[in-house]
mmCIF file of C-alpha atoms in Angstrom:
data_model
loop_
_atom_site.group_PDB
_atom_site.id
_atom_site.type_symbol
_atom_site.label_atom_id
_atom_site.label_comp_id
_atom_site.label_asym_id
_atom_site.label_seq_id
_atom_site.Cartn_x
_atom_site.Cartn_y
_atom_site.Cartn_z
ATOM 1 C CA MET A 898 95.205 57.851 -48.559
ATOM 2 C CA ARG A 899 97.477 57.647 -52.098
ATOM 3 C CA PRO A 900 99.394 53.845 -51.576
ATOM 4 C CA PHE A 901 101.754 55.673 -54.120
ATOM 5 C CA ALA A 902 103.892 58.357 -54.774
ATOM 6 C CA ALA A 903 103.293 61.236 -56.399
ATOM 7 C CA SER A 904 106.818 61.349 -58.364
ATOM 8 C CA ALA A 905 106.283 56.899 -59.505
ATOM 9 C CA PRO A 906 106.776 56.777 -63.030
ATOM 10 C CA GLU A 907 103.567 57.132 -65.113
ATOM 11 C CA LEU A 908 101.781 53.299 -66.214
ATOM 12 C CA VAL A 909 102.790 51.397 -69.532
ATOM 13 C CA THR A 910 100.140 49.469 -70.293
ATOM 14 C CA GLY A 911 102.153 46.569 -72.730
ATOM 15 C CA LYS A 912 103.713 43.470 -73.131
ATOM 16 C CA GLY A 913 104.484 42.815 -69.565
ATOM 17 C CA ALA A 914 100.348 43.938 -68.426
ATOM 18 C CA GLY A 915 99.691 40.481 -65.505
ATOM 19 C CA VAL A 916 103.162 39.156 -65.457
ATOM 20 C CA LEU A 917 104.367 38.551 -62.234
ATOM 21 C CA PRO A 918 107.772 39.481 -60.644
ATOM 22 C CA ARG A 919 109.804 36.884 -60.717
ATOM 23 C CA HIS A 920 112.565 38.767 -57.266
ATOM 24 C CA VAL A 921 111.080 41.240 -55.567
ATOM 25 C CA ALA A 922 114.062 43.221 -53.763
ATOM 26 C CA ILE A 923 112.151 46.095 -50.898
ATOM 27 C CA ILE A 924 114.229 49.593 -49.510
ATOM 28 C CA MET A 925 112.028 49.121 -46.065
ATOM 29 C CA ASP A 926 112.262 53.076 -45.115
ATOM 30 C CA GLY A 927 110.289 55.166 -42.797
ATOM 31 C CA ASN A 928 109.555 53.287 -39.284
ATOM 32 C CA GLY A 929 111.546 55.881 -37.583
ATOM 33 C CA ARG A 930 109.249 58.595 -38.590
ATOM 34 C CA TRP A 931 106.127 55.987 -37.872
ATOM 35 C CA ALA A 932 106.955 56.503 -34.576
ATOM 36 C CA LYS A 933 107.955 60.293 -33.708
ATOM 37 C CA GLN A 934 103.963 60.559 -35.610
ATOM 38 C CA ARG A 935 102.694 59.006 -32.963
ATOM 39 C CA HIS A 936 105.352 60.146 -29.992
ATOM 40 C CA TRP A 937 106.426 56.800 -29.767
ATOM 41 C CA PRO A 938 110.096 55.910 -29.620
ATOM 42 C CA ARG A 939 111.880 55.136 -32.875
ATOM 43 C CA PHE A 940 112.119 51.567 -31.752
ATOM 44 C CA ALA A 941 108.300 50.747 -31.422
ATOM 45 C CA GLY A 942 108.164 52.209 -35.402
ATOM 46 C CA HIS A 943 111.494 48.853 -35.601
ATOM 47 C CA LYS A 944 109.388 46.765 -33.872
ATOM 48 C CA GLN A 945 106.633 47.037 -35.815
ATOM 49 C CA GLY A 946 108.913 47.074 -38.955
ATOM 50 C CA VAL A 947 109.316 43.773 -38.054
ATOM 51 C CA GLU A 948 105.865 42.687 -38.368
ATOM 52 C CA ALA A 949 106.069 44.031 -41.515
ATOM 53 C CA VAL A 950 108.421 41.760 -42.785
ATOM 54 C CA ARG A 951 106.641 38.318 -41.447
ATOM 55 C CA ARG A 952 103.643 40.573 -43.299
ATOM 56 C CA ILE A 953 105.001 41.012 -46.393
ATOM 57 C CA ALA A 954 107.372 37.441 -46.031
ATOM 58 C CA ARG A 955 103.682 35.354 -46.127
ATOM 59 C CA ALA A 956 102.366 37.846 -48.368
ATOM 60 C CA ALA A 957 104.904 36.783 -51.202
ATOM 61 C CA ARG A 958 104.641 33.140 -51.257
ATOM 62 C CA ALA A 959 101.337 32.918 -50.830
ATOM 63 C CA MET A 960 101.538 34.988 -54.520
ATOM 64 C CA GLY A 961 104.445 32.419 -55.637
ATOM 65 C CA ILE A 962 106.819 34.826 -55.828
ATOM 66 C CA GLU A 963 110.037 33.214 -55.837
ATOM 67 C CA ALA A 964 111.997 35.378 -54.669
ATOM 68 C CA LEU A 965 112.520 38.741 -51.794
ATOM 69 C CA THR A 966 115.242 40.256 -50.894
ATOM 70 C CA LEU A 967 114.643 43.262 -48.319
ATOM 71 C CA TYR A 968 117.168 45.169 -46.984
ATOM 72 C CA ALA A 969 117.620 45.285 -43.722
ATOM 73 C CA PHE A 970 120.881 46.862 -42.108
ATOM 74 C CA SER A 971 123.005 48.251 -44.506
ATOM 75 C CA SER A 972 126.966 49.022 -44.418
ATOM 76 C CA GLU A 973 126.024 53.069 -44.054
ATOM 77 C CA ASN A 974 123.226 52.507 -40.733
ATOM 78 C CA TRP A 975 125.806 51.425 -38.082
ATOM 79 C CA ARG A 976 126.935 55.909 -38.163
ATOM 80 C CA ARG A 977 122.899 55.532 -36.561
ATOM 81 C CA PRO A 978 123.449 56.027 -32.509
ATOM 82 C CA GLU A 979 125.050 52.788 -30.633
ATOM 83 C CA SER A 980 120.823 51.595 -28.523
ATOM 84 C CA GLU A 981 119.669 52.005 -31.999
ATOM 85 C CA VAL A 982 122.259 49.701 -33.281
ATOM 86 C CA SER A 983 121.564 46.543 -30.394
ATOM 87 C CA ASP A 984 118.141 47.634 -31.058
ATOM 88 C CA LEU A 985 117.875 46.172 -34.161
ATOM 89 C CA MET A 986 120.547 43.496 -33.869
ATOM 90 C CA GLY A 987 118.221 42.290 -30.985
ATOM 91 C CA LEU A 988 115.420 42.769 -33.137
ATOM 92 C CA LEU A 989 116.785 40.686 -36.026
ATOM 93 C CA ARG A 990 117.509 38.049 -33.302
ATOM 94 C CA LEU A 991 114.359 37.466 -32.129
ATOM 95 C CA PHE A 992 113.105 37.299 -35.409
ATOM 96 C CA ILE A 993 115.201 35.051 -36.235
ATOM 97 C CA ARG A 994 113.710 33.110 -33.032
ATOM 98 C CA ASN A 995 110.570 33.220 -33.686
ATOM 99 C CA ASP A 996 110.451 32.447 -37.297
ATOM 100 C CA LEU A 997 112.739 29.713 -38.063
ATOM 101 C CA ASP A 998 110.132 27.441 -37.618
ATOM 102 C CA GLU A 999 107.922 28.578 -39.139
ATOM 103 C CA MET A 1000 110.358 28.803 -42.462
ATOM 104 C CA VAL A 1001 111.477 25.319 -42.030
ATOM 105 C CA ARG A 1002 107.813 24.250 -41.867
ATOM 106 C CA ASP A 1003 106.625 26.441 -44.885
ATOM 107 C CA ASN A 1004 110.129 25.277 -47.120
ATOM 108 C CA VAL A 1005 111.075 28.695 -46.984
ATOM 109 C CA GLN A 1006 115.165 29.422 -48.567
ATOM 110 C CA LEU A 1007 116.456 31.980 -46.733
ATOM 111 C CA ARG A 1008 119.646 33.463 -47.421
ATOM 112 C CA VAL A 1009 121.589 36.769 -46.227
ATOM 113 C CA ILE A 1010 123.535 39.008 -48.755
ATOM 114 C CA GLY A 1011 126.593 41.100 -47.055
ATOM 115 C CA ASP A 1012 129.394 40.550 -44.791
ATOM 116 C CA TYR A 1013 127.055 39.794 -40.970
ATOM 117 C CA ARG A 1014 130.053 38.350 -39.202
ATOM 118 C CA ARG A 1015 130.518 41.284 -38.648
ATOM 119 C CA PHE A 1016 127.793 41.810 -36.038
ATOM 120 C CA ALA A 1017 128.515 39.572 -31.943
ATOM 121 C CA PRO A 1018 129.466 36.223 -32.702
ATOM 122 C CA ASP A 1019 126.248 35.027 -31.046
ATOM 123 C CA LEU A 1020 123.755 36.299 -33.812
ATOM 124 C CA VAL A 1021 126.609 35.124 -36.434
ATOM 125 C CA ALA A 1022 126.343 31.554 -34.831
ATOM 126 C CA LEU A 1023 122.668 32.235 -35.132
ATOM 127 C CA ILE A 1024 122.566 33.583 -38.328
ATOM 128 C CA ASP A 1025 124.927 31.103 -39.874
ATOM 129 C CA THR A 1026 122.625 27.779 -38.520
ATOM 130 C CA ALA A 1027 119.037 29.393 -39.586
ATOM 131 C CA VAL A 1028 120.397 29.586 -42.884
ATOM 132 C CA ALA A 1029 121.528 25.977 -42.620
ATOM 133 C CA ARG A 1030 118.378 24.671 -41.510
ATOM 134 C CA THR A 1031 116.766 26.043 -45.018
ATOM 135 C CA ALA A 1032 119.326 24.859 -47.871
ATOM 136 C CA VAL A 1033 118.029 22.385 -48.455
ATOM 137 C CA ASN A 1034 114.747 24.130 -49.007
ATOM 138 C CA THR A 1035 113.297 24.448 -51.983
ATOM 139 C CA GLY A 1036 110.524 26.729 -52.538
ATOM 140 C CA PRO A 1037 110.435 30.289 -52.314
ATOM 141 C CA ILE A 1038 113.601 32.743 -51.338
ATOM 142 C CA LEU A 1039 113.982 35.468 -48.352
ATOM 143 C CA VAL A 1040 116.706 37.689 -48.884
ATOM 144 C CA ILE A 1041 118.188 39.100 -45.836
ATOM 145 C CA ALA A 1042 120.888 42.601 -46.360
ATOM 146 C CA LEU A 1043 122.637 42.964 -43.563
ATOM 147 C CA ASN A 1044 125.248 45.151 -43.346
ATOM 148 C CA TYR A 1045 125.258 45.539 -46.746
ATOM 149 C CA GLY A 1046 126.883 47.943 -49.287
ATOM 150 C CA ALA A 1047 126.438 47.248 -53.041
ATOM 151 C CA GLN A 1048 130.054 49.658 -54.185
ATOM 152 C CA ALA A 1049 131.140 47.258 -52.135
ATOM 153 C CA GLU A 1050 129.528 44.352 -53.346
ATOM 154 C CA ILE A 1051 130.995 45.617 -56.159
ATOM 155 C CA ALA A 1052 134.363 46.402 -55.577
ATOM 156 C CA ALA A 1053 134.839 42.974 -54.148
ATOM 157 C CA ALA A 1054 133.320 41.175 -56.884
ATOM 158 C CA ALA A 1055 135.743 43.244 -59.252
ATOM 159 C CA ARG A 1056 138.458 42.364 -56.333
ATOM 160 C CA ARG A 1057 138.343 39.154 -57.098
ATOM 161 C CA LEU A 1058 138.783 38.762 -60.573
ATOM 162 C CA ALA A 1059 141.363 40.922 -60.184
ATOM 163 C CA GLU A 1060 143.505 38.848 -58.449
ATOM 164 C CA ARG A 1061 142.208 35.758 -60.201
ATOM 165 C CA ALA A 1062 143.434 37.527 -63.709
ATOM 166 C CA GLN A 1063 147.331 38.050 -61.686
ATOM 167 C CA ALA A 1064 147.194 34.921 -60.475
ATOM 168 C CA GLY A 1065 147.548 33.685 -64.017
ATOM 169 C CA THR A 1066 144.143 31.996 -63.802
ATOM 170 C CA LEU A 1067 142.230 34.302 -66.011
ATOM 171 C CA ASP A 1068 142.217 35.729 -68.876
ATOM 172 C CA PRO A 1069 141.241 40.098 -68.397
ATOM 173 C CA ALA A 1070 139.759 40.251 -71.502
ATOM 174 C CA THR A 1071 137.599 37.229 -71.424
ATOM 175 C CA ILE A 1072 135.117 39.056 -68.013
ATOM 176 C CA ASP A 1073 131.851 39.947 -69.242
ATOM 177 C CA GLU A 1074 128.314 40.807 -67.623
ATOM 178 C CA ALA A 1075 127.887 37.483 -66.985
ATOM 179 C CA MET A 1076 131.566 36.304 -65.399
ATOM 180 C CA PHE A 1077 131.099 39.783 -63.194
ATOM 181 C CA GLU A 1078 127.771 38.867 -62.115
ATOM 182 C CA ASP A 1079 128.069 35.084 -60.925
ATOM 183 C CA GLU A 1080 130.598 37.472 -58.054
ATOM 184 C CA LEU A 1081 127.443 39.244 -56.732
ATOM 185 C CA ASP A 1082 126.375 38.082 -53.363
ATOM 186 C CA THR A 1083 123.007 37.343 -55.439
ATOM 187 C CA ARG A 1084 124.120 35.311 -57.967
ATOM 188 C CA ASP A 1085 122.034 32.747 -57.317
ATOM 189 C CA LEU A 1086 119.033 34.390 -58.072
ATOM 190 C CA PRO A 1087 117.052 35.255 -60.335
ATOM 191 C CA PRO A 1088 116.559 38.160 -61.936
ATOM 192 C CA LEU A 1089 115.917 41.557 -59.697
ATOM 193 C CA ASP A 1090 112.170 42.484 -61.732
ATOM 194 C CA LEU A 1091 110.795 45.211 -59.183
ATOM 195 C CA LEU A 1092 112.838 47.377 -56.637
ATOM 196 C CA ILE A 1093 109.687 49.558 -53.933
ATOM 197 C CA ARG A 1094 111.694 52.056 -51.894
ATOM 198 C CA THR A 1095 108.290 53.653 -48.980
ATOM 199 C CA SER A 1096 107.975 56.000 -46.692
ATOM 200 C CA GLY A 1097 107.976 59.042 -51.053
ATOM 201 C CA GLU A 1098 112.350 58.654 -50.797
ATOM 202 C CA VAL A 1099 113.014 58.203 -54.432
ATOM 203 C CA ARG A 1100 116.955 57.452 -53.994
ATOM 204 C CA LEU A 1101 118.243 53.875 -53.871
ATOM 205 C CA SER A 1102 120.790 54.514 -50.858
ATOM 206 C CA ASN A 1103 123.750 51.563 -51.879
ATOM 207 C CA PHE A 1104 120.946 48.733 -52.768
ATOM 208 C CA LEU A 1105 121.552 46.599 -55.475
ATOM 209 C CA LEU A 1106 123.078 48.541 -57.984
ATOM 210 C CA TRP A 1107 124.155 46.359 -60.578
ATOM 211 C CA GLN A 1108 121.214 44.173 -59.948
ATOM 212 C CA ALA A 1109 118.675 47.306 -60.233
ATOM 213 C CA ALA A 1110 120.737 48.620 -63.748
ATOM 214 C CA TYR A 1111 116.842 46.684 -65.426
ATOM 215 C CA ALA A 1112 114.978 46.381 -62.444
ATOM 216 C CA GLU A 1113 111.763 48.865 -62.151
ATOM 217 C CA LEU A 1114 111.319 50.925 -60.029
ATOM 218 C CA LEU A 1115 108.378 52.217 -57.271
ATOM 219 C CA PHE A 1116 108.713 54.852 -55.197
ATOM 220 C CA VAL A 1117 106.657 54.285 -51.913
ATOM 221 C CA ASP A 1118 104.962 57.313 -49.902
ATOM 222 C CA THR A 1119 103.665 54.154 -47.408
ATOM 223 C CA LEU A 1120 105.497 53.809 -43.841
ATOM 224 C CA TRP A 1121 107.253 50.280 -43.786
ATOM 225 C CA PRO A 1122 105.119 49.261 -40.493
ATOM 226 C CA ASP A 1123 101.822 50.100 -42.740
ATOM 227 C CA PHE A 1124 102.733 48.631 -45.695
ATOM 228 C CA ASP A 1125 100.987 45.578 -46.489
ATOM 229 C CA ALA A 1126 99.381 43.002 -48.511
ATOM 230 C CA ASP A 1127 97.453 44.753 -50.256
ATOM 231 C CA THR A 1128 100.620 47.085 -50.689
ATOM 232 C CA LEU A 1129 102.530 45.076 -52.479
ATOM 233 C CA ALA A 1130 99.460 43.528 -54.130
ATOM 234 C CA ALA A 1131 99.310 46.824 -55.937
ATOM 235 C CA ALA A 1132 102.404 47.379 -56.680
ATOM 236 C CA VAL A 1133 102.842 43.968 -58.882
ATOM 237 C CA GLU A 1134 99.984 45.246 -60.651
ATOM 238 C CA ILE A 1135 102.246 48.182 -60.784
ATOM 239 C CA PHE A 1136 104.594 45.928 -61.947
ATOM 240 C CA GLY A 1137 102.136 43.780 -64.189
ATOM 241 C CA GLN A 1138 101.298 47.134 -66.952
ATOM 242 C CA ARG A 1139 104.744 48.422 -67.322
ATOM 243 C CA GLN A 1140 106.497 47.789 -70.411
ATOM 244 C CA ARG A 1141 109.816 46.278 -70.325
ATOM 245 C CA ARG A 1142 111.921 46.465 -73.454
ATOM 246 C CA PHE A 1143 115.517 45.416 -72.109
ATOM 247 C CA GLY A 1144 116.880 48.489 -74.325
ATOM 248 C CA GLY A 1145 114.857 47.097 -77.626
ATOM 249 C CA LEU A 1146 111.227 48.338 -79.096
#
């Protein structure tokens, strides 16, 4: 089976050949379809999706990728059936409890973007503990997007700058792209280099809209539970063949 969608842009060999992306983000899509193909409940697909998270987080570390951001739960996912949302929260709890010691041991920094404080208090406390325990680590960064929506992130950043301007502590004329980026959830991360979406869908679904301005986009046919280290390596190889001009020649 082809690993990449026919809609993926034609490769261009140029200055970027062989370059490793510093920051990769993935829209993890296709858990439900993976389960449906096997006549299994959707929960089985989400459970296998968690296994893919483990697999890809380890593969990214082994490859030397500095930051990996995974879209785990969007602000729109609340529209799903309550039972499915509950299943997803349960899997998140298990992932943190089962994998936190490994992240600490492997010097991984766990970070969370999005308004995860809307979750149940025990889950919020679990996330806070995990982030605090890995905060002193100096190795690769694993970012989980939870209750995240890029439009809300951008609106919140604009609101904070407006409040400072209204208070007289900020001259609106000095606001530029760098200042705006300092208000985003990703302010301490490397610039986004490569954004991958699995399952053949070709849209960003309100994910890292500002950050993706000059990222390379890749749309993959592979359903997320089947995404593995070889698929990630193929994506990185394609990234290395892209010519990134950033508006220049």
